[in-house]
Amino acid sequence: DILLSNDSKILINPVEPVNKPQELTPHFLIEFEKSMFIEPNAKKIIFVKFPVEIGVFVHGKKKFQILDVLTLNKQKFTLYGDVVGGVICKYWKSEVYSTLPDTNPVYEGVIKINITNTTARWVEVTQTVFAAHGMKIYYSDDRVAMSANMKIVSKKVAEVDFVNSPLEKGMKRSLELYTSRLTKIPVVATRFLMDEGI
């Protein structure tokens, strides 16, 4: 392809990891390698990895337009919930880390998850589901990252949303592919209610 423009620029940055092989769903599920058990009324911080997708944008005077999305990762999908009322999710499996893990930023990023167990009982957590419309991705030369909150409200239900702040100083905010599409959609949920199990 040839780009014919006098004053356009190319922008390359990470985008929400739900665009490849094609845009099928705005939901993204990370299954944990091992279950976690969270004590009653506790707050914990964990880190998980996610697959990086790279967006290639052209920028004119006022607008950004996506040219392509690239990834080095294999693509998998899964169903969260039952066959009738469940949602299709992009799928990724990750270990759970108590400290910030090393990653190759072309291949994987890191999500810092602040987990709050608001219940009076121990809760097992095996996965988390995110809405791409709320993702806030930040990047630097050596890291791609997001931050999220997971509020456990019962043994099987949690609310998950993203935090709009960089994981480390000096990180740049990515241009959001899903946010740029919101002009066509009047109301979009940026939070995901996990009501089919955590």
PDB file of C-alpha atoms in Angstrom:
ATOM      1  CA  ASP A   1       0.000   0.000   0.000  1.00  0.00           C
ATOM      2  CA  ILE A   2       1.040   3.588  -0.614  1.00  0.00           C
ATOM      3  CA  LEU A   3       0.184   6.473   1.709  1.00  0.00           C
ATOM      4  CA  LEU A   4      -0.512   9.665  -0.241  1.00  0.00           C
ATOM      5  CA  SER A   5      -0.584  12.662   2.071  1.00  0.00           C
ATOM      6  CA  ASN A   6       1.246  15.936   2.580  1.00  0.00           C
ATOM      7  CA  ASP A   7       1.009  16.237   6.351  1.00  0.00           C
ATOM      8  CA  SER A   8      -0.015  12.854   7.767  1.00  0.00           C
ATOM      9  CA  LYS A   9       2.049  10.958  10.326  1.00  0.00           C
ATOM     10  CA  ILE A  10       2.189   7.293  11.294  1.00  0.00           C
ATOM     11  CA  LEU A  11       1.611   6.356  14.944  1.00  0.00           C
ATOM     12  CA  ILE A  12       2.428   2.871  16.243  1.00  0.00           C
ATOM     13  CA  ASN A  13       1.308   1.924  19.745  1.00  0.00           C
ATOM     14  CA  PRO A  14      -0.298  -0.916  21.742  1.00  0.00           C
ATOM     15  CA  VAL A  15      -4.086  -1.253  21.471  1.00  0.00           C
ATOM     16  CA  GLU A  16      -6.745  -3.259  23.284  1.00  0.00           C
ATOM     17  CA  PRO A  17      -5.924  -6.991  22.918  1.00  0.00           C
ATOM     18  CA  VAL A  18      -9.239  -7.992  21.304  1.00  0.00           C
ATOM     19  CA  ASN A  19      -8.783  -7.009  17.638  1.00  0.00           C
ATOM     20  CA  LYS A  20      -7.091 -10.062  16.117  1.00  0.00           C
ATOM     21  CA  PRO A  21      -7.726 -12.226  14.151  1.00  0.00           C
ATOM     22  CA  GLN A  22     -10.770  -9.999  13.683  1.00  0.00           C
ATOM     23  CA  GLU A  23     -12.932  -7.910  15.947  1.00  0.00           C
ATOM     24  CA  LEU A  24     -15.354 -10.506  17.366  1.00  0.00           C
ATOM     25  CA  THR A  25     -15.874  -9.336  20.940  1.00  0.00           C
ATOM     26  CA  PRO A  26     -15.029  -6.432  23.263  1.00  0.00           C
ATOM     27  CA  HIS A  27     -14.526  -8.847  26.181  1.00  0.00           C
ATOM     28  CA  PHE A  28     -11.192 -10.232  27.337  1.00  0.00           C
ATOM     29  CA  LEU A  29     -10.817 -13.136  29.807  1.00  0.00           C
ATOM     30  CA  ILE A  30      -7.597 -14.027  31.613  1.00  0.00           C
ATOM     31  CA  GLU A  31      -7.576 -17.447  33.267  1.00  0.00           C
ATOM     32  CA  PHE A  32      -5.097 -17.791  36.122  1.00  0.00           C
ATOM     33  CA  GLU A  33      -2.602 -20.699  36.018  1.00  0.00           C
ATOM     34  CA  LYS A  34      -3.413 -21.370  39.691  1.00  0.00           C
ATOM     35  CA  SER A  35      -6.442 -20.411  41.754  1.00  0.00           C
ATOM     36  CA  MET A  36      -6.065 -17.674  44.342  1.00  0.00           C
ATOM     37  CA  PHE A  37      -7.848 -17.594  47.679  1.00  0.00           C
ATOM     38  CA  ILE A  38      -8.569 -14.123  49.079  1.00  0.00           C
ATOM     39  CA  GLU A  39      -9.292 -13.745  52.789  1.00  0.00           C
ATOM     40  CA  PRO A  40     -12.430 -11.925  54.043  1.00  0.00           C
ATOM     41  CA  ASN A  41     -12.461  -8.104  53.798  1.00  0.00           C
ATOM     42  CA  ALA A  42      -8.932  -8.067  52.344  1.00  0.00           C
ATOM     43  CA  LYS A  43      -7.184  -5.978  49.696  1.00  0.00           C
ATOM     44  CA  LYS A  44      -4.462  -7.584  47.584  1.00  0.00           C
ATOM     45  CA  ILE A  45      -2.395  -6.514  44.569  1.00  0.00           C
ATOM     46  CA  ILE A  46      -1.479  -9.027  41.868  1.00  0.00           C
ATOM     47  CA  PHE A  47       0.057  -8.826  38.401  1.00  0.00           C
ATOM     48  CA  VAL A  48      -0.928 -10.869  35.342  1.00  0.00           C
ATOM     49  CA  LYS A  49       0.333 -10.842  31.774  1.00  0.00           C
ATOM     50  CA  PHE A  50      -1.740 -10.110  28.670  1.00  0.00           C
ATOM     51  CA  PRO A  51      -1.043 -10.443  24.916  1.00  0.00           C
ATOM     52  CA  VAL A  52       0.071  -7.257  23.177  1.00  0.00           C
ATOM     53  CA  GLU A  53      -1.559  -6.104  19.951  1.00  0.00           C
ATOM     54  CA  ILE A  54       0.061  -3.224  18.062  1.00  0.00           C
ATOM     55  CA  GLY A  55      -2.059  -0.654  16.236  1.00  0.00           C
ATOM     56  CA  VAL A  56      -0.724   1.215  13.218  1.00  0.00           C
ATOM     57  CA  PHE A  57      -2.537   4.556  12.831  1.00  0.00           C
ATOM     58  CA  VAL A  58      -2.332   7.367  10.305  1.00  0.00           C
ATOM     59  CA  HIS A  59      -2.819  10.833  11.773  1.00  0.00           C
ATOM     60  CA  GLY A  60      -4.069  13.712   9.657  1.00  0.00           C
ATOM     61  CA  LYS A  61      -4.908  17.230  10.815  1.00  0.00           C
ATOM     62  CA  LYS A  62      -7.509  16.198  13.393  1.00  0.00           C
ATOM     63  CA  LYS A  63      -8.319  12.503  13.128  1.00  0.00           C
ATOM     64  CA  PHE A  64      -6.595   9.181  13.673  1.00  0.00           C
ATOM     65  CA  GLN A  65      -7.432   6.271  11.380  1.00  0.00           C
ATOM     66  CA  ILE A  66      -6.405   2.672  12.018  1.00  0.00           C
ATOM     67  CA  LEU A  67      -4.437   1.083   9.174  1.00  0.00           C
ATOM     68  CA  ASP A  68      -3.706  -2.312  10.707  1.00  0.00           C
ATOM     69  CA  VAL A  69      -3.362  -4.279  13.939  1.00  0.00           C
ATOM     70  CA  LEU A  70      -0.467  -6.706  14.411  1.00  0.00           C
ATOM     71  CA  THR A  71       0.333  -9.356  17.017  1.00  0.00           C
ATOM     72  CA  LEU A  72       2.852 -12.150  17.587  1.00  0.00           C
ATOM     73  CA  ASN A  73       0.455 -14.168  19.754  1.00  0.00           C
ATOM     74  CA  LYS A  74      -1.790 -17.108  18.937  1.00  0.00           C
ATOM     75  CA  GLN A  75      -5.467 -16.211  19.123  1.00  0.00           C
ATOM     76  CA  LYS A  76      -7.984 -18.082  21.283  1.00  0.00           C
ATOM     77  CA  PHE A  77     -11.553 -17.405  22.320  1.00  0.00           C
ATOM     78  CA  THR A  78     -13.730 -18.827  25.076  1.00  0.00           C
ATOM     79  CA  LEU A  79     -17.247 -18.546  26.460  1.00  0.00           C
ATOM     80  CA  TYR A  80     -17.731 -16.874  29.844  1.00  0.00           C
ATOM     81  CA  GLY A  81     -20.985 -18.100  31.366  1.00  0.00           C
ATOM     82  CA  ASP A  82     -23.504 -20.515  29.932  1.00  0.00           C
ATOM     83  CA  VAL A  83     -24.341 -21.205  26.298  1.00  0.00           C
ATOM     84  CA  VAL A  84     -27.560 -19.160  26.370  1.00  0.00           C
ATOM     85  CA  GLY A  85     -26.571 -16.018  28.291  1.00  0.00           C
ATOM     86  CA  GLY A  86     -22.768 -16.105  28.254  1.00  0.00           C
ATOM     87  CA  VAL A  87     -20.399 -13.805  26.392  1.00  0.00           C
ATOM     88  CA  ILE A  88     -17.641 -14.688  23.943  1.00  0.00           C
ATOM     89  CA  CYS A  89     -14.251 -13.498  25.208  1.00  0.00           C
ATOM     90  CA  LYS A  90     -10.747 -13.275  23.832  1.00  0.00           C
ATOM     91  CA  TYR A  91      -8.821 -15.790  25.973  1.00  0.00           C
ATOM     92  CA  TRP A  92      -5.383 -15.691  27.619  1.00  0.00           C
ATOM     93  CA  LYS A  93      -3.822 -17.785  30.380  1.00  0.00           C
ATOM     94  CA  SER A  94      -1.368 -16.193  32.806  1.00  0.00           C
ATOM     95  CA  GLU A  95       0.538 -16.947  35.939  1.00  0.00           C
ATOM     96  CA  VAL A  96      -0.282 -14.714  38.898  1.00  0.00           C
ATOM     97  CA  TYR A  97       2.629 -12.639  40.205  1.00  0.00           C
ATOM     98  CA  SER A  98       3.028 -10.849  43.529  1.00  0.00           C
ATOM     99  CA  THR A  99       5.640  -8.494  42.036  1.00  0.00           C
ATOM    100  CA  LEU A 100       5.974  -6.853  38.639  1.00  0.00           C
ATOM    101  CA  PRO A 101       7.150  -9.559  36.186  1.00  0.00           C
ATOM    102  CA  ASP A 102       9.576  -9.074  33.312  1.00  0.00           C
ATOM    103  CA  THR A 103       8.015  -9.122  29.849  1.00  0.00           C
ATOM    104  CA  ASN A 104       8.939  -8.683  26.217  1.00  0.00           C
ATOM    105  CA  PRO A 105       6.805  -5.597  25.366  1.00  0.00           C
ATOM    106  CA  VAL A 106       6.316  -6.679  21.762  1.00  0.00           C
ATOM    107  CA  TYR A 107       4.742  -9.940  22.959  1.00  0.00           C
ATOM    108  CA  GLU A 108       3.235  -9.414  26.438  1.00  0.00           C
ATOM    109  CA  GLY A 109       2.111  -6.632  28.737  1.00  0.00           C
ATOM    110  CA  VAL A 110       1.295  -6.523  32.453  1.00  0.00           C
ATOM    111  CA  ILE A 111      -1.966  -5.758  34.243  1.00  0.00           C
ATOM    112  CA  LYS A 112      -1.770  -4.661  37.869  1.00  0.00           C
ATOM    113  CA  ILE A 113      -5.008  -5.749  39.569  1.00  0.00           C
ATOM    114  CA  ASN A 114      -6.119  -4.275  42.894  1.00  0.00           C
ATOM    115  CA  ILE A 115      -8.435  -6.935  44.350  1.00  0.00           C
ATOM    116  CA  THR A 116     -10.848  -6.070  47.144  1.00  0.00           C
ATOM    117  CA  ASN A 117     -12.838  -8.843  48.817  1.00  0.00           C
ATOM    118  CA  THR A 118     -15.850  -7.058  50.320  1.00  0.00           C
ATOM    119  CA  THR A 119     -17.362 -10.302  51.632  1.00  0.00           C
ATOM    120  CA  ALA A 120     -17.050 -11.902  55.065  1.00  0.00           C
ATOM    121  CA  ARG A 121     -15.784 -15.200  53.615  1.00  0.00           C
ATOM    122  CA  TRP A 122     -12.764 -16.632  51.812  1.00  0.00           C
ATOM    123  CA  VAL A 123     -13.230 -16.411  48.031  1.00  0.00           C
ATOM    124  CA  GLU A 124     -11.526 -18.435  45.294  1.00  0.00           C
ATOM    125  CA  VAL A 125     -10.566 -16.433  42.185  1.00  0.00           C
ATOM    126  CA  THR A 126      -9.661 -18.335  39.000  1.00  0.00           C
ATOM    127  CA  GLN A 127     -10.100 -15.708  36.275  1.00  0.00           C
ATOM    128  CA  THR A 128     -10.971 -12.130  35.439  1.00  0.00           C
ATOM    129  CA  VAL A 129     -12.951 -10.598  32.573  1.00  0.00           C
ATOM    130  CA  PHE A 130     -12.378  -7.105  31.182  1.00  0.00           C
ATOM    131  CA  ALA A 131     -14.363  -4.800  28.874  1.00  0.00           C
ATOM    132  CA  ALA A 132     -12.136  -3.406  26.104  1.00  0.00           C
ATOM    133  CA  HIS A 133     -14.066  -0.115  26.102  1.00  0.00           C
ATOM    134  CA  GLY A 134     -12.578   0.753  29.492  1.00  0.00           C
ATOM    135  CA  MET A 135      -8.964  -0.282  28.890  1.00  0.00           C
ATOM    136  CA  LYS A 136      -6.293   2.337  29.594  1.00  0.00           C
ATOM    137  CA  ILE A 137      -2.995   1.130  28.119  1.00  0.00           C
ATOM    138  CA  TYR A 138       0.330   2.801  28.869  1.00  0.00           C
ATOM    139  CA  TYR A 139       3.695   1.993  27.334  1.00  0.00           C
ATOM    140  CA  SER A 140       7.406   2.755  27.413  1.00  0.00           C
ATOM    141  CA  ASP A 141      10.407   1.324  25.565  1.00  0.00           C
ATOM    142  CA  ASP A 142      10.504  -1.706  27.868  1.00  0.00           C
ATOM    143  CA  ARG A 143       6.943  -2.202  29.139  1.00  0.00           C
ATOM    144  CA  VAL A 144       3.250  -2.227  28.143  1.00  0.00           C
ATOM    145  CA  ALA A 145       0.888  -2.012  31.112  1.00  0.00           C
ATOM    146  CA  MET A 146      -2.608  -1.428  32.455  1.00  0.00           C
ATOM    147  CA  SER A 147      -4.058  -1.093  35.959  1.00  0.00           C
ATOM    148  CA  ALA A 148      -7.444  -2.444  37.035  1.00  0.00           C
ATOM    149  CA  ASN A 149      -9.691  -2.879  40.058  1.00  0.00           C
ATOM    150  CA  MET A 150     -11.550  -6.087  40.888  1.00  0.00           C
ATOM    151  CA  LYS A 151     -14.199  -5.705  43.582  1.00  0.00           C
ATOM    152  CA  ILE A 152     -15.513  -9.047  44.847  1.00  0.00           C
ATOM    153  CA  VAL A 153     -19.117  -8.580  45.978  1.00  0.00           C
ATOM    154  CA  SER A 154     -20.072 -12.232  46.573  1.00  0.00           C
ATOM    155  CA  LYS A 155     -18.614 -15.726  46.242  1.00  0.00           C
ATOM    156  CA  LYS A 156     -19.364 -15.766  42.500  1.00  0.00           C
ATOM    157  CA  VAL A 157     -19.643 -12.076  41.520  1.00  0.00           C
ATOM    158  CA  ALA A 158     -17.053  -9.325  40.962  1.00  0.00           C
ATOM    159  CA  GLU A 159     -16.974  -5.896  39.309  1.00  0.00           C
ATOM    160  CA  VAL A 160     -13.923  -5.175  37.145  1.00  0.00           C
ATOM    161  CA  ASP A 161     -12.865  -1.790  35.773  1.00  0.00           C
ATOM    162  CA  PHE A 162      -9.704   0.009  34.698  1.00  0.00           C
ATOM    163  CA  VAL A 163      -7.669   2.737  36.364  1.00  0.00           C
ATOM    164  CA  ASN A 164      -6.535   5.654  34.227  1.00  0.00           C
ATOM    165  CA  SER A 165      -2.962   5.992  35.488  1.00  0.00           C
ATOM    166  CA  PRO A 166       0.429   4.684  34.337  1.00  0.00           C
ATOM    167  CA  LEU A 167       2.059   1.776  36.126  1.00  0.00           C
ATOM    168  CA  GLU A 168       5.433   3.544  36.135  1.00  0.00           C
ATOM    169  CA  LYS A 169       6.614   7.139  35.723  1.00  0.00           C
ATOM    170  CA  GLY A 170       7.432   8.197  32.184  1.00  0.00           C
ATOM    171  CA  MET A 171       4.967   5.851  30.458  1.00  0.00           C
ATOM    172  CA  LYS A 172       2.899   7.254  27.565  1.00  0.00           C
ATOM    173  CA  ARG A 173      -0.810   6.660  27.151  1.00  0.00           C
ATOM    174  CA  SER A 174      -1.765   4.637  24.083  1.00  0.00           C
ATOM    175  CA  LEU A 175      -4.287   5.852  21.584  1.00  0.00           C
ATOM    176  CA  GLU A 176      -7.341   3.722  22.315  1.00  0.00           C
ATOM    177  CA  LEU A 177      -8.830   1.955  19.333  1.00  0.00           C
ATOM    178  CA  TYR A 178     -12.137   1.171  21.072  1.00  0.00           C
ATOM    179  CA  THR A 179     -12.547   4.714  22.430  1.00  0.00           C
ATOM    180  CA  SER A 180     -12.057   6.142  18.946  1.00  0.00           C
ATOM    181  CA  ARG A 181     -15.008   3.991  17.828  1.00  0.00           C
ATOM    182  CA  LEU A 182     -17.326   5.285  20.571  1.00  0.00           C
ATOM    183  CA  THR A 183     -18.571   8.170  18.432  1.00  0.00           C
ATOM    184  CA  LYS A 184     -20.792   5.603  16.700  1.00  0.00           C
ATOM    185  CA  ILE A 185     -22.131   4.115  19.958  1.00  0.00           C
ATOM    186  CA  PRO A 186     -24.014   6.433  22.344  1.00  0.00           C
ATOM    187  CA  VAL A 187     -23.752   4.358  25.558  1.00  0.00           C
ATOM    188  CA  VAL A 188     -21.044   1.787  26.244  1.00  0.00           C
ATOM    189  CA  ALA A 189     -20.236   0.016  29.510  1.00  0.00           C
ATOM    190  CA  THR A 190     -16.588   0.393  30.484  1.00  0.00           C
ATOM    191  CA  ARG A 191     -16.979  -1.861  33.535  1.00  0.00           C
ATOM    192  CA  PHE A 192     -17.592  -5.614  33.402  1.00  0.00           C
ATOM    193  CA  LEU A 193     -19.799  -7.385  35.940  1.00  0.00           C
ATOM    194  CA  MET A 194     -18.526 -10.930  36.410  1.00  0.00           C
ATOM    195  CA  ASP A 195     -21.757 -12.608  37.511  1.00  0.00           C
ATOM    196  CA  GLU A 196     -21.084 -16.088  36.085  1.00  0.00           C
ATOM    197  CA  GLY A 197     -18.222 -16.969  38.426  1.00  0.00           C
ATOM    198  CA  ILE A 198     -14.828 -15.652  39.415  1.00  0.00           C
TER     199      ILE A 198
END
